[in-house]
């Protein structure tokens, strides 16, 4: 499933770029046809997104790898716009549980954020920051952070550090090339008050914002290359068009 999702994501990006640039029409049409031949996403007997082409009984159901959720993150194939697959991805994550080493938890925080489950994401952020003295090769129980703030995957993997930072950003801002969502997966504990500066959204937009009681109270957006997008904030949406290099309030 991960292989198919990566290929579909690549093809979709190339097809979209070809349309925007107005080039490579023949190649684009080839990719459109090839996309139809890729093995589709499937939902299993437990309501989960299948990892393989058949509904095999898993020998290690709580394994730290959950690679078949690529379409949820970092891909964009699975979202609230695909409710059946969205629910199946959530079920897969529940079946895998929160177990795993630091890098695995970082992935799971990103998936929880894409599933718009801010409280679960926050719980796993706390798990990721848990101080651990675990060493050796106990991959099942080595999650957390070492005293030097390196990710705890015996002995160390940078995925947990970079992925954890990316996950916090996903809780605060999510975007595709046409839409920007502010505070999509903020947890109850973070809602009270907060501020962030310099978060990047797709399309080259830069976000500075502050919030109180779960509502954005101050917002600045810079259009680094400039352009149009739809902004979703405080339950409302609006179209914005920012000139290149301009910062608007």
Short mmCIF file of N, CA and C in Angstrom, two decimals, residues 45-193:
data_model
loop_
_atom_site.label_atom_id
_atom_site.label_comp_id
_atom_site.label_asym_id
_atom_site.label_seq_id
_atom_site.Cartn_x
_atom_site.Cartn_y
_atom_site.Cartn_z
N UNK A 45 -11.22 -6.28 7.10
CA UNK A 45 -12.35 -6.80 7.88
C UNK A 45 -12.51 -6.11 9.23
N UNK A 46 -11.45 -5.47 9.72
CA UNK A 46 -11.51 -4.77 11.00
C UNK A 46 -11.78 -3.27 10.80
N UNK A 47 -12.04 -2.90 9.55
CA UNK A 47 -12.27 -1.49 9.26
C UNK A 47 -11.00 -0.71 9.03
N UNK A 48 -9.86 -1.42 8.98
CA UNK A 48 -8.56 -0.77 8.84
C UNK A 48 -8.16 -0.62 7.38
N UNK A 49 -7.24 0.29 7.12
CA UNK A 49 -6.65 0.41 5.80
C UNK A 49 -5.67 -0.74 5.62
N UNK A 50 -5.87 -1.53 4.58
CA UNK A 50 -5.01 -2.70 4.39
C UNK A 50 -3.59 -2.27 4.05
N UNK A 51 -2.63 -2.97 4.68
CA UNK A 51 -1.22 -2.71 4.39
C UNK A 51 -0.75 -3.49 3.17
N UNK A 52 -1.39 -4.63 2.92
CA UNK A 52 -0.99 -5.51 1.82
C UNK A 52 -2.17 -5.70 0.87
N UNK A 53 -1.97 -6.45 -0.19
CA UNK A 53 -3.02 -6.61 -1.19
C UNK A 53 -4.12 -7.56 -0.73
N UNK A 54 -3.86 -8.31 0.36
CA UNK A 54 -4.87 -9.19 0.95
C UNK A 54 -5.00 -8.88 2.43
N UNK A 55 -6.12 -9.30 3.01
CA UNK A 55 -6.40 -9.04 4.42
C UNK A 55 -5.72 -10.10 5.28
N UNK A 56 -4.38 -10.07 5.30
CA UNK A 56 -3.63 -11.04 6.09
C UNK A 56 -3.82 -10.78 7.59
N UNK A 57 -3.79 -11.84 8.38
CA UNK A 57 -3.76 -11.68 9.83
C UNK A 57 -2.34 -11.30 10.22
N UNK A 58 -2.18 -10.20 10.92
CA UNK A 58 -0.85 -9.70 11.23
C UNK A 58 -0.21 -10.49 12.37
N UNK A 59 1.05 -10.89 12.18
CA UNK A 59 1.76 -11.64 13.20
C UNK A 59 2.28 -10.72 14.31
N UNK A 60 2.44 -9.43 14.01
CA UNK A 60 2.89 -8.46 15.00
C UNK A 60 2.04 -7.19 14.86
N UNK A 61 0.78 -7.25 15.35
CA UNK A 61 -0.17 -6.15 15.09
C UNK A 61 0.22 -4.81 15.69
N UNK A 62 1.10 -4.81 16.71
CA UNK A 62 1.50 -3.55 17.35
C UNK A 62 2.86 -3.07 16.88
N UNK A 63 3.29 -3.54 15.71
CA UNK A 63 4.61 -3.14 15.20
C UNK A 63 4.69 -1.63 15.03
N UNK A 64 5.89 -1.08 15.26
CA UNK A 64 6.08 0.38 15.24
C UNK A 64 5.92 0.98 13.85
N UNK A 65 6.07 0.19 12.79
CA UNK A 65 5.91 0.69 11.43
C UNK A 65 4.43 0.79 11.07
N UNK A 66 4.04 1.91 10.47
CA UNK A 66 2.68 2.08 9.97
C UNK A 66 2.75 2.75 8.60
N UNK A 67 3.63 2.19 7.76
CA UNK A 67 4.00 2.83 6.50
C UNK A 67 2.84 2.98 5.53
N UNK A 68 1.82 2.13 5.67
CA UNK A 68 0.71 2.17 4.71
C UNK A 68 -0.17 3.41 4.88
N UNK A 69 0.12 4.24 5.89
CA UNK A 69 -0.63 5.49 6.06
C UNK A 69 0.03 6.65 5.34
N UNK A 70 0.94 6.37 4.41
CA UNK A 70 1.60 7.42 3.63
C UNK A 70 0.58 8.33 2.95
N UNK A 71 -0.53 7.77 2.49
CA UNK A 71 -1.55 8.57 1.80
C UNK A 71 -2.20 9.61 2.70
N UNK A 72 -2.14 9.39 4.03
CA UNK A 72 -2.64 10.36 5.00
C UNK A 72 -1.61 11.44 5.28
N UNK A 73 -0.38 11.03 5.43
CA UNK A 73 0.77 11.92 5.64
C UNK A 73 2.04 11.14 5.32
N UNK A 74 2.94 11.73 4.54
CA UNK A 74 2.95 13.09 4.00
C UNK A 74 2.15 13.28 2.71
N UNK A 75 1.53 12.20 2.22
CA UNK A 75 0.71 12.33 1.02
C UNK A 75 -0.58 13.07 1.30
N UNK A 76 -1.39 13.24 0.27
CA UNK A 76 -2.65 13.99 0.41
C UNK A 76 -3.82 13.21 -0.19
N UNK A 77 -3.63 11.90 -0.32
CA UNK A 77 -4.67 11.06 -0.92
C UNK A 77 -5.82 10.80 0.04
N UNK A 78 -5.53 10.78 1.35
CA UNK A 78 -6.53 10.48 2.37
C UNK A 78 -6.76 11.73 3.21
N UNK A 79 -8.03 12.14 3.32
CA UNK A 79 -8.38 13.34 4.10
C UNK A 79 -9.86 13.25 4.45
N UNK A 80 -10.38 14.30 5.04
CA UNK A 80 -11.82 14.34 5.34
C UNK A 80 -12.64 14.31 4.06
N UNK A 81 -12.01 14.60 2.93
CA UNK A 81 -12.70 14.54 1.64
C UNK A 81 -12.89 13.09 1.16
N UNK A 82 -12.19 12.14 1.81
CA UNK A 82 -12.35 10.71 1.51
C UNK A 82 -12.73 10.01 2.82
N UNK A 83 -13.95 10.19 3.30
CA UNK A 83 -14.33 9.78 4.65
C UNK A 83 -14.12 8.30 4.96
N UNK A 84 -14.34 7.41 4.00
CA UNK A 84 -14.17 5.98 4.27
C UNK A 84 -12.70 5.65 4.54
N UNK A 85 -11.82 6.16 3.71
CA UNK A 85 -10.38 5.91 3.90
C UNK A 85 -9.86 6.66 5.12
N UNK A 86 -10.43 7.82 5.39
CA UNK A 86 -10.07 8.60 6.57
C UNK A 86 -10.35 7.79 7.84
N UNK A 87 -11.54 7.19 7.90
CA UNK A 87 -11.92 6.36 9.05
C UNK A 87 -11.05 5.11 9.12
N UNK A 88 -10.71 4.54 7.96
CA UNK A 88 -9.88 3.33 7.92
C UNK A 88 -8.46 3.63 8.40
N UNK A 89 -7.93 4.79 8.03
CA UNK A 89 -6.60 5.18 8.48
C UNK A 89 -6.59 5.34 10.00
N UNK A 90 -7.65 5.95 10.53
CA UNK A 90 -7.76 6.12 11.98
C UNK A 90 -7.81 4.76 12.68
N UNK A 91 -8.55 3.82 12.09
CA UNK A 91 -8.65 2.48 12.67
C UNK A 91 -7.29 1.77 12.65
N UNK A 92 -6.55 1.93 11.56
CA UNK A 92 -5.21 1.32 11.47
C UNK A 92 -4.31 1.82 12.58
N UNK A 93 -4.38 3.12 12.83
CA UNK A 93 -3.54 3.71 13.87
C UNK A 93 -3.95 3.20 15.25
N UNK A 94 -5.25 3.03 15.47
CA UNK A 94 -5.73 2.50 16.75
C UNK A 94 -5.25 1.07 16.96
N UNK A 95 -5.29 0.26 15.90
CA UNK A 95 -4.87 -1.14 16.01
C UNK A 95 -3.38 -1.27 16.27
N UNK A 96 -2.58 -0.35 15.70
CA UNK A 96 -1.13 -0.38 15.93
C UNK A 96 -0.79 0.05 17.35
N UNK A 97 -1.63 0.83 17.99
CA UNK A 97 -1.46 1.41 19.32
C UNK A 97 -0.39 2.50 19.30
N UNK A 98 -0.14 3.10 20.47
CA UNK A 98 0.83 4.18 20.58
C UNK A 98 2.24 3.67 20.83
N UNK A 99 2.42 2.36 20.90
CA UNK A 99 3.74 1.80 21.18
C UNK A 99 4.73 2.15 20.07
N UNK A 100 6.00 2.13 20.42
CA UNK A 100 7.03 2.34 19.42
C UNK A 100 8.14 3.22 19.93
N UNK A 101 9.21 3.28 19.15
CA UNK A 101 10.34 4.12 19.51
C UNK A 101 10.07 5.56 19.14
N UNK A 102 11.04 6.44 19.41
CA UNK A 102 10.82 7.86 19.23
C UNK A 102 10.40 8.26 17.83
N UNK A 103 11.11 7.73 16.81
CA UNK A 103 10.77 8.13 15.43
C UNK A 103 9.37 7.65 15.07
N UNK A 104 8.98 6.48 15.58
CA UNK A 104 7.64 5.94 15.30
C UNK A 104 6.57 6.85 15.91
N UNK A 105 6.83 7.34 17.11
CA UNK A 105 5.88 8.25 17.75
C UNK A 105 5.76 9.55 16.97
N UNK A 106 6.88 10.04 16.41
CA UNK A 106 6.84 11.27 15.62
C UNK A 106 5.92 11.10 14.41
N UNK A 107 6.04 9.96 13.73
CA UNK A 107 5.13 9.67 12.61
C UNK A 107 3.68 9.67 13.10
N UNK A 108 3.45 9.02 14.23
CA UNK A 108 2.08 8.89 14.73
C UNK A 108 1.48 10.23 15.13
N UNK A 109 2.32 11.16 15.61
CA UNK A 109 1.81 12.50 15.93
C UNK A 109 1.34 13.19 14.65
N UNK A 110 2.14 13.07 13.58
CA UNK A 110 1.75 13.65 12.29
C UNK A 110 0.43 13.07 11.80
N UNK A 111 0.27 11.76 11.92
CA UNK A 111 -0.98 11.12 11.48
C UNK A 111 -2.16 11.57 12.34
N UNK A 112 -1.95 11.67 13.67
CA UNK A 112 -3.03 12.16 14.54
C UNK A 112 -3.42 13.59 14.16
N UNK A 113 -2.42 14.40 13.81
CA UNK A 113 -2.70 15.78 13.41
C UNK A 113 -3.52 15.79 12.12
N UNK A 114 -3.16 14.97 11.14
CA UNK A 114 -3.91 14.91 9.89
C UNK A 114 -5.32 14.34 10.12
N UNK A 115 -5.47 13.53 11.16
CA UNK A 115 -6.79 13.01 11.52
C UNK A 115 -7.57 14.01 12.38
N UNK A 116 -6.97 15.18 12.61
CA UNK A 116 -7.59 16.30 13.34
C UNK A 116 -7.86 15.95 14.80
N UNK A 117 -7.03 15.04 15.35
CA UNK A 117 -7.17 14.59 16.74
C UNK A 117 -6.06 15.25 17.57
N UNK A 118 -6.29 16.50 17.95
CA UNK A 118 -5.27 17.26 18.64
C UNK A 118 -4.90 16.73 20.01
N UNK A 119 -5.88 16.22 20.74
CA UNK A 119 -5.59 15.72 22.09
C UNK A 119 -4.73 14.47 22.05
N UNK A 120 -5.00 13.58 21.10
CA UNK A 120 -4.17 12.37 20.97
C UNK A 120 -2.78 12.76 20.50
N UNK A 121 -2.70 13.71 19.58
CA UNK A 121 -1.40 14.19 19.11
C UNK A 121 -0.59 14.76 20.28
N UNK A 122 -1.26 15.54 21.13
CA UNK A 122 -0.58 16.13 22.28
C UNK A 122 -0.08 15.07 23.24
N UNK A 123 -0.88 14.03 23.46
CA UNK A 123 -0.47 12.92 24.32
C UNK A 123 0.82 12.29 23.80
N UNK A 124 0.91 12.12 22.48
CA UNK A 124 2.10 11.50 21.90
C UNK A 124 3.29 12.46 21.88
N UNK A 125 3.03 13.78 21.80
CA UNK A 125 4.12 14.75 21.95
C UNK A 125 4.76 14.58 23.33
N UNK A 126 3.91 14.43 24.34
CA UNK A 126 4.43 14.21 25.70
C UNK A 126 5.21 12.92 25.78
N UNK A 127 4.72 11.87 25.12
CA UNK A 127 5.44 10.58 25.09
C UNK A 127 6.79 10.74 24.39
N UNK A 128 6.80 11.50 23.30
CA UNK A 128 8.03 11.70 22.54
C UNK A 128 9.08 12.42 23.38
N UNK A 129 8.64 13.33 24.24
CA UNK A 129 9.56 14.09 25.09
C UNK A 129 9.89 13.39 26.40
N UNK A 130 9.33 12.22 26.61
CA UNK A 130 9.58 11.47 27.84
C UNK A 130 11.06 11.11 27.95
N UNK A 131 11.66 11.43 29.08
CA UNK A 131 13.07 11.14 29.31
C UNK A 131 13.24 9.65 29.54
N UNK A 132 14.11 9.04 28.76
CA UNK A 132 14.32 7.60 28.88
C UNK A 132 15.79 7.30 29.04
N UNK A 133 16.06 6.28 29.83
CA UNK A 133 17.44 5.79 29.98
C UNK A 133 17.63 4.48 29.22
N UNK A 134 16.62 4.11 28.43
CA UNK A 134 16.66 2.83 27.73
C UNK A 134 17.74 2.84 26.67
N UNK A 135 18.53 1.79 26.62
CA UNK A 135 19.55 1.65 25.58
C UNK A 135 19.44 0.29 24.93
N UNK A 136 20.51 -0.18 24.36
CA UNK A 136 20.51 -1.50 23.72
C UNK A 136 19.70 -1.51 22.45
N UNK A 137 19.00 -2.61 22.22
CA UNK A 137 18.23 -2.76 20.98
C UNK A 137 16.79 -3.15 21.26
N UNK A 138 16.22 -2.65 22.34
CA UNK A 138 14.83 -2.92 22.67
C UNK A 138 13.95 -1.93 21.91
N UNK A 139 13.71 -2.25 20.64
CA UNK A 139 13.00 -1.31 19.77
C UNK A 139 11.55 -1.10 20.19
N UNK A 140 10.94 -2.06 20.85
CA UNK A 140 9.54 -1.94 21.24
C UNK A 140 9.37 -0.97 22.40
N UNK A 141 10.35 -0.90 23.30
CA UNK A 141 10.19 -0.10 24.50
C UNK A 141 11.14 1.06 24.62
N UNK A 142 11.73 1.49 23.50
CA UNK A 142 12.76 2.52 23.57
C UNK A 142 12.30 3.91 23.22
N UNK A 143 11.00 4.18 23.25
CA UNK A 143 10.49 5.47 22.82
C UNK A 143 10.79 6.58 23.81
N UNK A 144 10.91 7.81 23.30
CA UNK A 144 11.15 8.95 24.15
C UNK A 144 12.34 9.76 23.69
N UNK A 145 12.99 10.43 24.64
CA UNK A 145 14.10 11.32 24.34
C UNK A 145 15.22 11.08 25.35
N UNK A 146 16.46 11.10 24.86
CA UNK A 146 17.61 10.95 25.75
C UNK A 146 17.92 12.29 26.44
N UNK A 147 18.84 12.27 27.39
CA UNK A 147 19.19 13.48 28.14
C UNK A 147 19.77 14.57 27.24
N UNK A 148 20.36 14.21 26.10
CA UNK A 148 20.91 15.22 25.18
C UNK A 148 19.88 15.69 24.15
N UNK A 149 18.60 15.30 24.34
CA UNK A 149 17.47 15.65 23.48
C UNK A 149 17.49 14.92 22.15
N UNK A 150 18.36 13.93 21.96
CA UNK A 150 18.31 13.08 20.77
C UNK A 150 17.12 12.12 20.90
N UNK A 151 16.55 11.80 19.76
CA UNK A 151 15.43 10.86 19.71
C UNK A 151 15.85 9.48 20.19
N UNK A 152 15.04 8.87 21.03
CA UNK A 152 15.36 7.56 21.61
C UNK A 152 14.86 6.43 20.72
N UNK A 153 15.69 6.06 19.78
CA UNK A 153 15.51 4.82 19.03
C UNK A 153 16.88 4.18 19.04
N UNK A 154 17.07 3.16 19.88
CA UNK A 154 18.43 2.67 20.12
C UNK A 154 19.22 2.43 18.83
N UNK A 155 20.39 3.09 18.63
CA UNK A 155 20.91 4.09 19.56
C UNK A 155 20.35 5.50 19.31
N UNK A 156 19.95 5.85 18.06
CA UNK A 156 19.46 7.20 17.76
C UNK A 156 19.00 7.27 16.32
N UNK A 157 17.89 7.99 16.08
CA UNK A 157 17.48 8.29 14.70
C UNK A 157 16.94 9.71 14.65
N UNK A 158 17.45 10.51 13.71
CA UNK A 158 17.08 11.91 13.60
C UNK A 158 15.61 12.08 13.22
N UNK A 159 15.00 11.02 12.67
CA UNK A 159 13.59 11.07 12.28
C UNK A 159 12.70 11.58 13.42
N UNK A 160 12.99 11.14 14.64
CA UNK A 160 12.17 11.51 15.78
C UNK A 160 12.24 12.99 16.09
N UNK A 161 13.44 13.58 15.96
CA UNK A 161 13.60 15.01 16.21
C UNK A 161 12.96 15.85 15.12
N UNK A 162 13.32 15.59 13.87
CA UNK A 162 12.76 16.35 12.76
C UNK A 162 11.26 16.09 12.61
N UNK A 163 10.89 14.81 12.74
CA UNK A 163 9.47 14.44 12.60
C UNK A 163 8.62 15.02 13.71
N UNK A 164 9.17 15.09 14.93
CA UNK A 164 8.42 15.67 16.04
C UNK A 164 8.15 17.15 15.81
N UNK A 165 9.17 17.87 15.32
CA UNK A 165 8.99 19.29 15.02
C UNK A 165 7.96 19.48 13.90
N UNK A 166 8.04 18.64 12.87
CA UNK A 166 7.08 18.71 11.77
C UNK A 166 5.66 18.44 12.27
N UNK A 167 5.52 17.53 13.22
CA UNK A 167 4.20 17.17 13.75
C UNK A 167 3.57 18.33 14.51
N UNK A 168 4.37 19.05 15.30
CA UNK A 168 3.85 20.22 16.01
C UNK A 168 3.35 21.25 15.01
N UNK A 169 4.10 21.44 13.92
CA UNK A 169 3.67 22.37 12.87
C UNK A 169 2.35 21.92 12.24
N UNK A 170 2.18 20.61 12.04
CA UNK A 170 0.95 20.08 11.45
C UNK A 170 -0.25 20.30 12.37
N UNK A 171 -0.02 20.33 13.68
CA UNK A 171 -1.11 20.59 14.61
C UNK A 171 -1.59 22.04 14.51
N UNK A 172 -0.68 22.93 14.11
CA UNK A 172 -0.98 24.36 14.09
C UNK A 172 -1.40 24.89 12.72
N UNK A 173 -0.80 24.36 11.67
CA UNK A 173 -1.11 24.80 10.30
C UNK A 173 -1.07 23.61 9.37
N UNK A 174 -2.13 23.43 8.59
CA UNK A 174 -2.13 22.43 7.53
C UNK A 174 -2.52 23.11 6.23
N UNK A 175 -1.97 22.61 5.12
CA UNK A 175 -2.22 23.29 3.86
C UNK A 175 -2.00 22.35 2.69
N UNK A 176 -2.69 22.65 1.60
CA UNK A 176 -2.32 22.10 0.30
C UNK A 176 -2.05 23.33 -0.58
N UNK A 177 -1.98 23.18 -1.87
CA UNK A 177 -1.63 24.31 -2.72
C UNK A 177 -2.76 25.34 -2.83
N UNK A 178 -3.97 24.99 -2.37
CA UNK A 178 -5.12 25.88 -2.56
C UNK A 178 -5.80 26.31 -1.27
N UNK A 179 -5.43 25.69 -0.15
CA UNK A 179 -6.10 25.98 1.12
C UNK A 179 -5.10 25.99 2.26
N UNK A 180 -5.37 26.86 3.24
CA UNK A 180 -4.58 26.92 4.47
C UNK A 180 -5.53 26.83 5.65
N UNK A 181 -5.29 25.87 6.55
CA UNK A 181 -6.12 25.68 7.74
C UNK A 181 -5.30 26.05 8.98
N UNK A 182 -5.83 26.96 9.81
CA UNK A 182 -5.14 27.39 11.01
C UNK A 182 -5.73 26.69 12.24
N UNK A 183 -4.86 26.20 13.10
CA UNK A 183 -5.22 25.46 14.32
C UNK A 183 -6.13 24.27 14.03
N UNK A 184 -5.80 23.44 13.02
CA UNK A 184 -6.69 22.33 12.67
C UNK A 184 -6.69 21.19 13.68
N UNK A 185 -5.60 21.05 14.44
CA UNK A 185 -5.50 19.92 15.37
C UNK A 185 -4.86 20.37 16.68
N UNK A 186 -5.26 21.54 17.14
CA UNK A 186 -4.71 22.04 18.40
C UNK A 186 -5.38 21.31 19.56
N UNK A 187 -4.58 20.97 20.56
CA UNK A 187 -5.12 20.21 21.70
C UNK A 187 -5.80 21.15 22.69
N UNK A 188 -6.59 20.58 23.58
CA UNK A 188 -7.27 21.38 24.59
C UNK A 188 -6.26 22.12 25.47
N UNK A 189 -5.12 21.46 25.76
CA UNK A 189 -4.13 22.09 26.63
C UNK A 189 -3.43 23.27 25.95
N UNK A 190 -3.36 23.24 24.63
CA UNK A 190 -2.70 24.33 23.90
C UNK A 190 -3.66 25.47 23.57
N UNK A 191 -4.95 25.20 23.65
CA UNK A 191 -5.95 26.18 23.18
C UNK A 191 -5.95 27.47 24.00
N UNK A 192 -5.61 27.39 25.27
CA UNK A 192 -5.77 28.52 26.18
C UNK A 192 -5.10 29.77 25.63
N UNK A 193 -3.84 29.66 25.27
CA UNK A 193 -3.11 30.81 24.74
C UNK A 193 -1.83 30.34 24.08
#
